[in-house]
Coordinates of C-alpha atoms in Angstrom, one line a residue:
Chain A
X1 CA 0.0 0.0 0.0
X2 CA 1.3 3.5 -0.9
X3 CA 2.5 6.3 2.1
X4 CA -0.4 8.2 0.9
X5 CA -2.9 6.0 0.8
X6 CA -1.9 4.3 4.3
X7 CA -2.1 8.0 5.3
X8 CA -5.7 8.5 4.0
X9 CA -7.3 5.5 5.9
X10 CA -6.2 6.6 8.9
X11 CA -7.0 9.9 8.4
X12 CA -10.8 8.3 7.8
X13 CA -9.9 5.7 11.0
X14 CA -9.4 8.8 13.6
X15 CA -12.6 11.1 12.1
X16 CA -15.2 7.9 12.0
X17 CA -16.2 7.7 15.9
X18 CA -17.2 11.6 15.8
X19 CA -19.1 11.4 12.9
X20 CA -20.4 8.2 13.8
X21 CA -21.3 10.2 17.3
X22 CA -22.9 12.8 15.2
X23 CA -24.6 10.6 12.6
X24 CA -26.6 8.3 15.3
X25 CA -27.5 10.9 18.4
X26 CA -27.5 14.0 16.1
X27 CA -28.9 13.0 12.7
X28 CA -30.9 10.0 13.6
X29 CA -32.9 11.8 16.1
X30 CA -33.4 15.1 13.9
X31 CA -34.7 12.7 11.0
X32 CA -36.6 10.9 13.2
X33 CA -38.1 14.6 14.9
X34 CA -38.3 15.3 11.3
X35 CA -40.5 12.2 10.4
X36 CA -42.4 12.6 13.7
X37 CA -43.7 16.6 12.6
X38 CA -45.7 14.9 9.7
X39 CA -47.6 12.2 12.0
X40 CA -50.5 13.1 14.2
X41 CA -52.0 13.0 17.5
X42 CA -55.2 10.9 17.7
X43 CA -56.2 10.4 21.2
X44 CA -53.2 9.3 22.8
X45 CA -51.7 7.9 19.8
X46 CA -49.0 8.7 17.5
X47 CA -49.9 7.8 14.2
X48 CA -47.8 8.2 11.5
X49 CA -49.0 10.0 8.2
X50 CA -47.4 12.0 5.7
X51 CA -49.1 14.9 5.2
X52 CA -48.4 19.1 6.7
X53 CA -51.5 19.3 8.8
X54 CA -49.6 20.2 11.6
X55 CA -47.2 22.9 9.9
X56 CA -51.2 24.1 8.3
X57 CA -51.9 24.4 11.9
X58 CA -49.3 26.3 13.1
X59 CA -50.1 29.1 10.8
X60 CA -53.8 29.2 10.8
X61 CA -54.2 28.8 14.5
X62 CA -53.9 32.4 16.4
X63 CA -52.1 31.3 19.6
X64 CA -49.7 28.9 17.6
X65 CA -49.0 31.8 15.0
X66 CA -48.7 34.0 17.6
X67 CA -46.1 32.6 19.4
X68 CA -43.6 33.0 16.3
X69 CA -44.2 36.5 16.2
X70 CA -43.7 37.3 19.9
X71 CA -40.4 35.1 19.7
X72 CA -39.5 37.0 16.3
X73 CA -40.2 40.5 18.4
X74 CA -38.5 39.5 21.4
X75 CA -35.6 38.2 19.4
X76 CA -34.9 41.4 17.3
X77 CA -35.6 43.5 20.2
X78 CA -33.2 42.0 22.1
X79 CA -30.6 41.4 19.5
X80 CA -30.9 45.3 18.7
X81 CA -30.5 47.2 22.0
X82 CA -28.1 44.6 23.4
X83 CA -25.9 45.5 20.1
X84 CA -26.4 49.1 21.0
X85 CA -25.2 48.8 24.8
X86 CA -22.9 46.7 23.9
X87 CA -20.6 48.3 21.0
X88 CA -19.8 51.8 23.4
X89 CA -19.1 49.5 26.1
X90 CA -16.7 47.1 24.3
X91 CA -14.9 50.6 23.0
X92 CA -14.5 52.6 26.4
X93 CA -12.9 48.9 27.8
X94 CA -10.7 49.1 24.5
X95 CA -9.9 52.8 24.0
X96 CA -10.6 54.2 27.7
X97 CA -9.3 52.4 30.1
X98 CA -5.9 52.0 31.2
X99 CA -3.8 48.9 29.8
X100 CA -3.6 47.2 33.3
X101 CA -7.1 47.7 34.5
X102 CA -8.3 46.6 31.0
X103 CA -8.5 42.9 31.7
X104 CA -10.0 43.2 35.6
X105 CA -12.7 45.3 33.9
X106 CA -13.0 43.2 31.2
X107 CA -13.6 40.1 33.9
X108 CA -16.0 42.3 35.6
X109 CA -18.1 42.6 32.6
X110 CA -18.4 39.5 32.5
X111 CA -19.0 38.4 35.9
X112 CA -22.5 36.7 35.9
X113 CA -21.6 34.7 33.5
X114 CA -20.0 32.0 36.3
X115 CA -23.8 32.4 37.9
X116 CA -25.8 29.3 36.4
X117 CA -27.9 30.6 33.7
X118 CA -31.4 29.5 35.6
X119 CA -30.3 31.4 38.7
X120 CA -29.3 34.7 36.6
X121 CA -32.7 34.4 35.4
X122 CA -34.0 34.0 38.6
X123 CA -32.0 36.9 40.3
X124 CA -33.8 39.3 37.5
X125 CA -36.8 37.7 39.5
X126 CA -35.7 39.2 42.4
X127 CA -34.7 42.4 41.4
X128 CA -37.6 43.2 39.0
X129 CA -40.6 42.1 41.9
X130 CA -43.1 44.4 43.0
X131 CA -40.8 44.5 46.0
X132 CA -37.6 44.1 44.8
X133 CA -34.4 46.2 44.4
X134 CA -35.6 48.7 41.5
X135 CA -39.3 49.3 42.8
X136 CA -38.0 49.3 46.2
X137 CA -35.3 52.3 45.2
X138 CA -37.7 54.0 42.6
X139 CA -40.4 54.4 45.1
X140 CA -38.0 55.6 48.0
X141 CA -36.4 57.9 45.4
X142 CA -40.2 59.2 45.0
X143 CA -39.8 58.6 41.4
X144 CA -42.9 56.7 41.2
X145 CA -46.4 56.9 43.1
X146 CA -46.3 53.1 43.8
X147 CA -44.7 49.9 42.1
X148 CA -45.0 49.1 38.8
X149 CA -45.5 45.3 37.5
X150 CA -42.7 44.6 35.5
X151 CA -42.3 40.9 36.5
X152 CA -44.7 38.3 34.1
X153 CA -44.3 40.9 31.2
X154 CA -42.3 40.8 28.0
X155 CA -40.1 44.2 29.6
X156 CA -38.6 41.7 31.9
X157 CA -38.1 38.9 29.4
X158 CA -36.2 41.1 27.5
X159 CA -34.4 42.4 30.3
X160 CA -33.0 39.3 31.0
X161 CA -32.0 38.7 28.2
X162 CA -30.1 42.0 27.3
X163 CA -28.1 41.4 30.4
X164 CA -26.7 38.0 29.2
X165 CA -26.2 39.1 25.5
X166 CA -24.5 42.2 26.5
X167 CA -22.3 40.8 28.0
X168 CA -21.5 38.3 24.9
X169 CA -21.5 40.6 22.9
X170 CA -18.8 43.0 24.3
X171 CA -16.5 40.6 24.9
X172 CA -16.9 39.4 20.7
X173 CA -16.7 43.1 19.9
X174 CA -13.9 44.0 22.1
X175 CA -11.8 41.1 20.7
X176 CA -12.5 42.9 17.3
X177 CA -11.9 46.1 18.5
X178 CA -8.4 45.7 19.8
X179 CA -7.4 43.3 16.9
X180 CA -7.5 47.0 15.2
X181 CA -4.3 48.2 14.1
X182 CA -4.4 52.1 16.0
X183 CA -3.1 53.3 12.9
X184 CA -6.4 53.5 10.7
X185 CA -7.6 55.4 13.8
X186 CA -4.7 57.7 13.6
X187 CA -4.0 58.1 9.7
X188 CA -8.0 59.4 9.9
X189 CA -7.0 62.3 12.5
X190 CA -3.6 62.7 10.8
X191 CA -6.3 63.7 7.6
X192 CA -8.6 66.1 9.7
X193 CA -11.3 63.2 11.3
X194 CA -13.5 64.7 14.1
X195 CA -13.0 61.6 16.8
X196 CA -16.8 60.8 16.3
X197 CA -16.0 60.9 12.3
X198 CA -13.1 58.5 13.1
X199 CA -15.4 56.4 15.4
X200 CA -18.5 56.2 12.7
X201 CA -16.4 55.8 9.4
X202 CA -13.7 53.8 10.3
X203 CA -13.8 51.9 13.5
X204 CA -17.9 51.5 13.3
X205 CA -17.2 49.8 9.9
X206 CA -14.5 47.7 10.5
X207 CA -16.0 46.1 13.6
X208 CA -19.1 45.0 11.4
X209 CA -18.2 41.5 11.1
X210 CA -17.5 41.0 14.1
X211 CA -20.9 42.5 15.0
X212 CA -22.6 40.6 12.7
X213 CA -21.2 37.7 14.0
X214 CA -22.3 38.8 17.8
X215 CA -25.8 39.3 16.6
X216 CA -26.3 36.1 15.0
X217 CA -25.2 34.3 17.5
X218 CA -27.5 36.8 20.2
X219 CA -30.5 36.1 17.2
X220 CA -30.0 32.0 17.6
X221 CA -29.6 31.6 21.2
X222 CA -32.6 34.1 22.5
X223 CA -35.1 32.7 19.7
X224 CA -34.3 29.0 21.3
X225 CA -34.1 30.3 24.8
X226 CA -37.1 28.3 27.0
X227 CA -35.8 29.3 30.5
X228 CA -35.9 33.5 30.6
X229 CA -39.2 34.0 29.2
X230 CA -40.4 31.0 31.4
X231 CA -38.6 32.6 34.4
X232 CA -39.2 36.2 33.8
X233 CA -42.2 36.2 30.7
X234 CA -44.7 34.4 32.8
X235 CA -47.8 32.9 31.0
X236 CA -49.5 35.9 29.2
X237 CA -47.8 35.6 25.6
X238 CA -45.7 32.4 24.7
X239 CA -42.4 32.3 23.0
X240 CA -42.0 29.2 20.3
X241 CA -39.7 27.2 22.9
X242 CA -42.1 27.7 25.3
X243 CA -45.0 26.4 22.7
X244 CA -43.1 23.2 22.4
X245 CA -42.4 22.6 26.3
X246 CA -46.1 23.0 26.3
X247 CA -47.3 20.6 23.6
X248 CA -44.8 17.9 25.6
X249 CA -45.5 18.5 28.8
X250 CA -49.9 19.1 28.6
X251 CA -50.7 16.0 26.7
X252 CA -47.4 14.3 24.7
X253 CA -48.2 16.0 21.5
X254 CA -44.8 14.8 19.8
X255 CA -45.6 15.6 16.5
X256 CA -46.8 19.0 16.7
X257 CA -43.6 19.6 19.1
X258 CA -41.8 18.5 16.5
X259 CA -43.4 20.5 13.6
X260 CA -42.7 23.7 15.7
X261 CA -39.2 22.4 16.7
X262 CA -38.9 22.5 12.6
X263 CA -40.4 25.8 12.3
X264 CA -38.0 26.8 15.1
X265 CA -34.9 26.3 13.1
X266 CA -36.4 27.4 9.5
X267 CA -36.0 30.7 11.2
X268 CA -32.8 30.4 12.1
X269 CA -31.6 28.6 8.7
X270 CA -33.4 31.8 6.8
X271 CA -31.8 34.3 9.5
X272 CA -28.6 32.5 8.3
X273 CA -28.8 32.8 5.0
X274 CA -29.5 36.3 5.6
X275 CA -26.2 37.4 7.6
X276 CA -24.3 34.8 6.0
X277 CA -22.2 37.2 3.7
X278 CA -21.3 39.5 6.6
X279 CA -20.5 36.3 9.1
X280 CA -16.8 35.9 9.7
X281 CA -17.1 32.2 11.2
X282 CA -13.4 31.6 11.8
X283 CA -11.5 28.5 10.0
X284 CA -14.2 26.1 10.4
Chain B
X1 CA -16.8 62.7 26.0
X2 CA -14.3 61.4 28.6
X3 CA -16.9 62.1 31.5
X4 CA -19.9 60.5 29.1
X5 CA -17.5 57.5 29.1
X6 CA -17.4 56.8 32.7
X7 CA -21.1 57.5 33.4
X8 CA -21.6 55.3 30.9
X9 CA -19.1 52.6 32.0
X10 CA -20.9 52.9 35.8
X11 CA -24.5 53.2 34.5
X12 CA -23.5 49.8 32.7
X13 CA -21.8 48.1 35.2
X14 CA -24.6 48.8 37.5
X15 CA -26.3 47.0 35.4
X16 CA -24.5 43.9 34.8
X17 CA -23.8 43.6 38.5
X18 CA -27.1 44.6 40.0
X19 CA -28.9 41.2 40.0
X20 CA -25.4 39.2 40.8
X21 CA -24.9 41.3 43.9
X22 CA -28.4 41.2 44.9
X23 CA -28.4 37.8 44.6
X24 CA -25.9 37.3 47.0
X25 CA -26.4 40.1 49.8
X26 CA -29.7 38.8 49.9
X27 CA -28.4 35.2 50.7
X28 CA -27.9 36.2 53.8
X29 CA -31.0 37.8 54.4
X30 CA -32.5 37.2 57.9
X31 CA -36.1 36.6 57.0
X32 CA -38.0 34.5 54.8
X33 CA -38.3 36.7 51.7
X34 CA -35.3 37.9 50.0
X35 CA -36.1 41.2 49.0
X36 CA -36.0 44.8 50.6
X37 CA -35.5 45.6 53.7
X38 CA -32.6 43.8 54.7
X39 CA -32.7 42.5 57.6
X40 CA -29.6 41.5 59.2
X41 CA -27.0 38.8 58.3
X42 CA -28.0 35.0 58.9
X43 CA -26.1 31.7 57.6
X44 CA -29.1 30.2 58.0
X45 CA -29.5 28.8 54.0
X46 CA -26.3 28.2 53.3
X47 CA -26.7 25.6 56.5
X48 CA -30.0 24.5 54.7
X49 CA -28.5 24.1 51.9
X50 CA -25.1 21.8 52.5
X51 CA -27.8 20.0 54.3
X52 CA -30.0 19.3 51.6
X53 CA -29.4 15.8 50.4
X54 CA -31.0 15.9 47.2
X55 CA -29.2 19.0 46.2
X56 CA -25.8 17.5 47.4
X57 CA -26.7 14.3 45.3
X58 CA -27.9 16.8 42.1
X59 CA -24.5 18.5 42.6
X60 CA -22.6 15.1 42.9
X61 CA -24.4 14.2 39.7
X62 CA -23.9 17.6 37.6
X63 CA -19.8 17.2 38.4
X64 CA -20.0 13.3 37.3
X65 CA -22.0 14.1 34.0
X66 CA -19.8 17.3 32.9
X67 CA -16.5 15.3 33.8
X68 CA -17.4 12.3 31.9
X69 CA -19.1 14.0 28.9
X70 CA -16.4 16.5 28.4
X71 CA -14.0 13.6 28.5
X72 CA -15.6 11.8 25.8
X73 CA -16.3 14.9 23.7
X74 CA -12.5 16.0 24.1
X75 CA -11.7 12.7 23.2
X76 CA -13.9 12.7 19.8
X77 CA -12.8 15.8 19.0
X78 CA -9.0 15.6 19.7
X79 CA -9.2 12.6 17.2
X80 CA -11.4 14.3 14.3
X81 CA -9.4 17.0 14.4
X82 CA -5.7 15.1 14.0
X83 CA -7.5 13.2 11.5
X84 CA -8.8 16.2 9.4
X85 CA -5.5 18.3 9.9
X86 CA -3.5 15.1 8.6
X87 CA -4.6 14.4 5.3
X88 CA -6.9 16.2 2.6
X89 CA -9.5 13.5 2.1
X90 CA -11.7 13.7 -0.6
X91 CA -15.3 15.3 1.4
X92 CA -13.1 16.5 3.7
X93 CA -15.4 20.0 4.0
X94 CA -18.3 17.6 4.4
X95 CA -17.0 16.2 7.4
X96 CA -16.4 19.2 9.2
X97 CA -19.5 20.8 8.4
X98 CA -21.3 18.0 9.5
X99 CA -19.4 18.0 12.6
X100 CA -20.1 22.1 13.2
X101 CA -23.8 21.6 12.2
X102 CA -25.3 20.4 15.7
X103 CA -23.5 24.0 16.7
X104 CA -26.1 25.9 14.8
X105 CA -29.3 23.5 16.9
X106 CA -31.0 25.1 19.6
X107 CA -30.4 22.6 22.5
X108 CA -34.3 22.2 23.1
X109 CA -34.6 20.7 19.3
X110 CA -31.4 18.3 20.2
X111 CA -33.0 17.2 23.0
X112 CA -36.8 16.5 21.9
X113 CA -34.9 14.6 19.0
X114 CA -33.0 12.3 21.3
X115 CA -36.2 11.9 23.9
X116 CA -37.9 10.4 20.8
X117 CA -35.2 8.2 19.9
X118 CA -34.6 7.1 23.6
X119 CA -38.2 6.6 24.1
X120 CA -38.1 4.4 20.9
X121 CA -35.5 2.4 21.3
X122 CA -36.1 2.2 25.3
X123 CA -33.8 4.0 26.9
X124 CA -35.1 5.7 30.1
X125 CA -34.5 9.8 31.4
X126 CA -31.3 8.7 32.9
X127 CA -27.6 11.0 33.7
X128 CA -26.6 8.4 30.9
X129 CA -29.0 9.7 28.2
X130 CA -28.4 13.2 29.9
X131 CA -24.4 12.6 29.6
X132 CA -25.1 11.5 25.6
X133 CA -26.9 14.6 24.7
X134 CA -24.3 16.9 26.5
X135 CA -21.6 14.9 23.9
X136 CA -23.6 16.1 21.0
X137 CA -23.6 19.7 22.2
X138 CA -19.5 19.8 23.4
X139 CA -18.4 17.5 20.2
X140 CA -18.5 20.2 17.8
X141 CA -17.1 23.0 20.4
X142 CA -14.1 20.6 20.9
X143 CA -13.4 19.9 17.4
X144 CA -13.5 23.5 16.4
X145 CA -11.3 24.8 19.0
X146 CA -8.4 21.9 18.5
X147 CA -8.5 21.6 14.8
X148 CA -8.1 25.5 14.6
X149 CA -5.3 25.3 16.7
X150 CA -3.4 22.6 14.9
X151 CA -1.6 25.1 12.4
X152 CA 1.4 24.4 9.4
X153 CA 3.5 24.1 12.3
X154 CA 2.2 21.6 14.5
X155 CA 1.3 20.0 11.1
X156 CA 5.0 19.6 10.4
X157 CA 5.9 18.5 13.6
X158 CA 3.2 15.2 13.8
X159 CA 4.7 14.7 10.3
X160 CA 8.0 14.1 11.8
X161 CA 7.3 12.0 14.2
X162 CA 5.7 9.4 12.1
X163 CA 8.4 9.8 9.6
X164 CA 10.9 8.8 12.4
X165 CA 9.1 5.7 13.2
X166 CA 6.2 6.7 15.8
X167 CA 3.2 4.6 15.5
X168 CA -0.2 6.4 15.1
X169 CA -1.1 6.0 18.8
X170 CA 2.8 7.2 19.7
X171 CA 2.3 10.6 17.5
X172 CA -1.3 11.2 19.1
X173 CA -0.3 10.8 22.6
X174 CA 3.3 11.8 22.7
X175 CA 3.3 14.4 20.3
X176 CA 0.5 16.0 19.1
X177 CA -1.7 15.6 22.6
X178 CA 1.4 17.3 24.6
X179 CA 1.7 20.4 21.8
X180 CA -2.1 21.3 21.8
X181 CA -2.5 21.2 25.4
X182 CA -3.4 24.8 25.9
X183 CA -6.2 24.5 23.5
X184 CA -7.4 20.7 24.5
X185 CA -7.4 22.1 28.3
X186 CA -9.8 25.2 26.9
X187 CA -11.7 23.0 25.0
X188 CA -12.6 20.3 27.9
X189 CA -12.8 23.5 30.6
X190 CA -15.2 25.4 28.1
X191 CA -17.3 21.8 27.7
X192 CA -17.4 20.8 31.2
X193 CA -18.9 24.4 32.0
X194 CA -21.6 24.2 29.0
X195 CA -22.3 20.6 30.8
X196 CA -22.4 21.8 34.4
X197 CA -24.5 24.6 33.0
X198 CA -27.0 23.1 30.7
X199 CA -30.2 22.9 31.5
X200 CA -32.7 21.9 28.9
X201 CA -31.7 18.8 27.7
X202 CA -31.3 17.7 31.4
X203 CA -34.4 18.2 32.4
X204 CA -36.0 16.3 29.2
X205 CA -33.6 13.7 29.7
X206 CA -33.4 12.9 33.2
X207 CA -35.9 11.9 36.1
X208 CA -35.3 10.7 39.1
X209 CA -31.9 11.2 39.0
X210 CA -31.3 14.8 38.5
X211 CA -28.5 17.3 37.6
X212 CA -28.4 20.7 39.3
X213 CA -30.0 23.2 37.5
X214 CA -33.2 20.8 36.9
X215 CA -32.9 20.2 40.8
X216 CA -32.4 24.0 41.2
X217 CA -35.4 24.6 38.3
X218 CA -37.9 22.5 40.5
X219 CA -36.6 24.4 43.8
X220 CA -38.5 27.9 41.6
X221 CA -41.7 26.6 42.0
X222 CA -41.7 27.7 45.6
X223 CA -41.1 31.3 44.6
X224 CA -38.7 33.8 45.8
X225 CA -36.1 32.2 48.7
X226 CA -33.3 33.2 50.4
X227 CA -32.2 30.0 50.2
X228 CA -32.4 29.5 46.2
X229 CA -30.4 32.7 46.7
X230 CA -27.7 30.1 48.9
X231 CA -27.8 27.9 45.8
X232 CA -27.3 30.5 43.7
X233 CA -24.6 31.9 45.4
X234 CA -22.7 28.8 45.9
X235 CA -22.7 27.9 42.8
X236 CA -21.1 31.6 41.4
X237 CA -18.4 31.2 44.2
X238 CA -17.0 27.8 43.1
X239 CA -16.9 29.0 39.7
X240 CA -15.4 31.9 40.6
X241 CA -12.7 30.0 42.6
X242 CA -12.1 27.7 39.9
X243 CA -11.9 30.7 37.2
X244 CA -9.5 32.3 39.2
X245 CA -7.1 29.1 39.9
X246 CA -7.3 28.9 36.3
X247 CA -6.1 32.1 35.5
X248 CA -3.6 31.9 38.0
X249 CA -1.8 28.7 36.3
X250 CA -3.6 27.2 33.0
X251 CA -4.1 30.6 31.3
X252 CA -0.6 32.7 32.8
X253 CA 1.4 31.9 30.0
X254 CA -0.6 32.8 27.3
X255 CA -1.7 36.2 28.5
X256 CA -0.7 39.4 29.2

């Protein structure tokens, strides 16, 4: 046998248990979800069938339909303001602060991160209550007449969410940022740039990418998110995950679980292929 | 503008901070609500909690199923990724996208896929069917992070080595495992914290045995508590410990 084809097969040997991995607990079980979104619910039984009566349903029905337009709000609400808290924070870390205090800031940032992601939800809980931390202050403060209910509505949903994606997304756009040579920066003032002309035709542009990158990956992991608006969203509007936890949990509706599980990532394939060319997805 | 910056910087940091911190003062709230006023300090929870035997046994269970399923995904991935960086096989692209794609799945649709599988071919919500799904999610992280890090370089090197004779295993574990091992000990620390972490597919996957965040989720039901607030806490501060130990040794070297 030739070096190079001795090479090959064991190139194939040391990749086969991943995709093997991949193949049975990743595509199986997707085919099989797949399969299952075209059967039906009759009774208690499953039975298989081949025809789109459940994806018919979930457009013609109002609360199904509904629930992929309050995840497609909350989504691009969320995906927008966190982006715009995020991008002046990432450059005061980067431009502002002091080379040695730049990393303990930059750790701060991202402190609540190490908090498990249920209990971050549930500390927005406790600060957003009728008597918690903000109502109690903007009361005292004489702000407001009495508390307002913020807890159980979207606000807080997306509240909860900001704070997590904010926090991603500084730390993607402040790698971007200081991967910046200073020198476009300074060959702008050298030509008579205002600093806010510097920041909004150079810099702005040349962190796009990494932006776009950011808010993709903020777009995919709100729109899938069941725990926040669980948590924080109470049971007055339901997002998509939340639709599906529902259909499981209420009377084993597989199939229509599934159906929305395939609707679920449509959106996200179609909000792919709408960022792709600005997506900077490193090496792989 | 350099005055907007700080108020900014504060105003945001208030922000991000505001539910950690409240979290924990209120830990240690003397009362049986933990909101406003505060009512003195109390170690009350945290005693209520180290005493909880489920939640010591969720805990036990969380450590077991991120240490194993990192393991195996580091271990799937190392080999993929010397694989792929070796030779150019024909479909090579193929194969790492179709190792990337279960990146791009929410974790819920993972999850309801493999509950239908399991409930077909039999297996029962167990930490085992809990541990499999976690490898599914960590597999593609793993294999991104090592085979981006295997560069001409390193390429050259594990070339060497088998041209002087190594066997296959030899150049894996002498060579190319000991060179990558910054990246192989991000990889498994990043997987074992999206493990410890994860949620969903947990609590579809598992039932009487349970993990901590499902044991933690069904703790919410009760409402507000100081002593979900313990949990809560606890959990940050052994994170934070081992972030910091990290930093101290793993991460030194490559940093400035």
């Amino acid at each position: 046998m030739s070096i190079e084809a001795q090479e090959k097969r064991q190139g194939v040997a040391l990749v086969t248990p991943a995709l093997l991995w991949t193949l049975v607990f990743f595509a199986v079980p997707f085919g099989a979800m797949a399969l299952m979104s075209l059967a039906h619910l009759e009774g208690r039984e499953i039975v298989q069938g081949h025809d789109l009566g459940n994806y018919l349903r979930i457009f013609t029905d109002p609360s199904l339909r509904r629930g992929i337009f309050v995840s497609l709000e909350i989504t691009a609400t969320v995906t927008v303001i966190s982006v715009l808290l995020a991008w002046p924070l990432a450059w005061i870390i980067a431009t502002r602060v002091p080379q040695r205090w730049r990393r303990m800031v930059l750790l701060l940032a991202v402190l609540p991160f190490w908090t498990s992601y249920v209990v971050r939800s549930y500390s927005w809980a406790l600060v957003l209550g009728e008597k918690g931390v903000v109502m109690n202050a903007l009361v005292g403060l004489g702000l407001l007449a009495e508390p307002v209910q913020i807890m159980a509505t979207r606000a807080a949903t997306v509240t909860g969410f900001v704070h997590f994606f904010v926090m991603l997304l500084t730390l993607t756009i402040y790698s971007n940022l200081i991967q910046l040579s200073p020198n476009y920066a300074r060959a702008a003032q050298d030509l008579g740039a205002s600093q806010w002309q510097v920041i909004r035709l150079v810099i702005l542009p040349l962190t796009l990418p990494g932006v776009m990158t950011g808010a993709f990956l903020t777009f995919v992991l709100c729109i899938g998110d069941y725990i926040t608006p669980q948590i924080l969203g109470g049971n007055n509007e339901l997002t998509l995950p939340q639709l599906i936890m529902l259909q499981l949990g209420r009377r084993g509706d597989y199939p229509m679980a599934s159906a929305l599980s395939i609707v679920l990532m449509a959106i996200v394939t179609l909000a792919y292929a709408a960022s792709a060319r600005w997506l900077k997805m490193e090496r792989v | 503008m350099r005055y907007l910056s700080w108020v900014y910087l504060l105003a945001l940091f208030t922000f991000i901070l505001l539910p950690v911190v409240t979290l924990v003062v209120f830990s240690f709230q003397d009362g049986r609500l933990p909101v406003p006023p505060f009512k003195g300090v109390t170690f009350e929870w945290y005693a209520k909690v180290l005493s909880d035997r489920a939640m010591m046994e969720a805990l036990f269970n969380s450590l077991i199923v991120a240490l194993l399923s990192s393991l195996c995904a580091l271990t799937l991935g190392f080999l993929a990724a010397s694989g792929l960086a070796r030779v150019i096989l024909p479909g090579s692209a193929l194969m790492r996208g179709a190792l990337i794609a279960p990146m791009t799945v929410s974790y819920l649709i993972i999850a309801l896929g493999l509950l239908q599988m399991f409930n077909q071919i039999g297996l029962r919500p167990s930490l085992l069917a809990t541990g499999i799904g976690h490898v599914v999610i960590n597999l593609p992280l793993c294999f991104a992070i090592i085979y981006a890090a295997i560069g001409e370089h390193q390429k050259s090197a594990l070339k060497a080595a088998r041209d002087l004779g190594a066997r296959e295993w030899q150049v894996l574990w002498l060579v190319a495992a000991p060179m990558l091992m910054p990246s192989l000990a991000a990889a498994f620390f990043l997987a074992f914290t999206f493990s410890w972490d994860e949620f969903i597919i947990a609590f579809l996957l598992t039932r009487f045995d349970v993990t901590l965040p499902v044991e933690i989720w069904s703790m919410l039901r009760s409402g507000l508590s100081p002593e979900t607030n313990a949990v809560g806490s606890l959990v940050f501060l052994v994170s934070i410990a081992i972030v910091v130990v990290l930093e101290l040794t793993l991460f030194r070297k490559g940093s400035k």
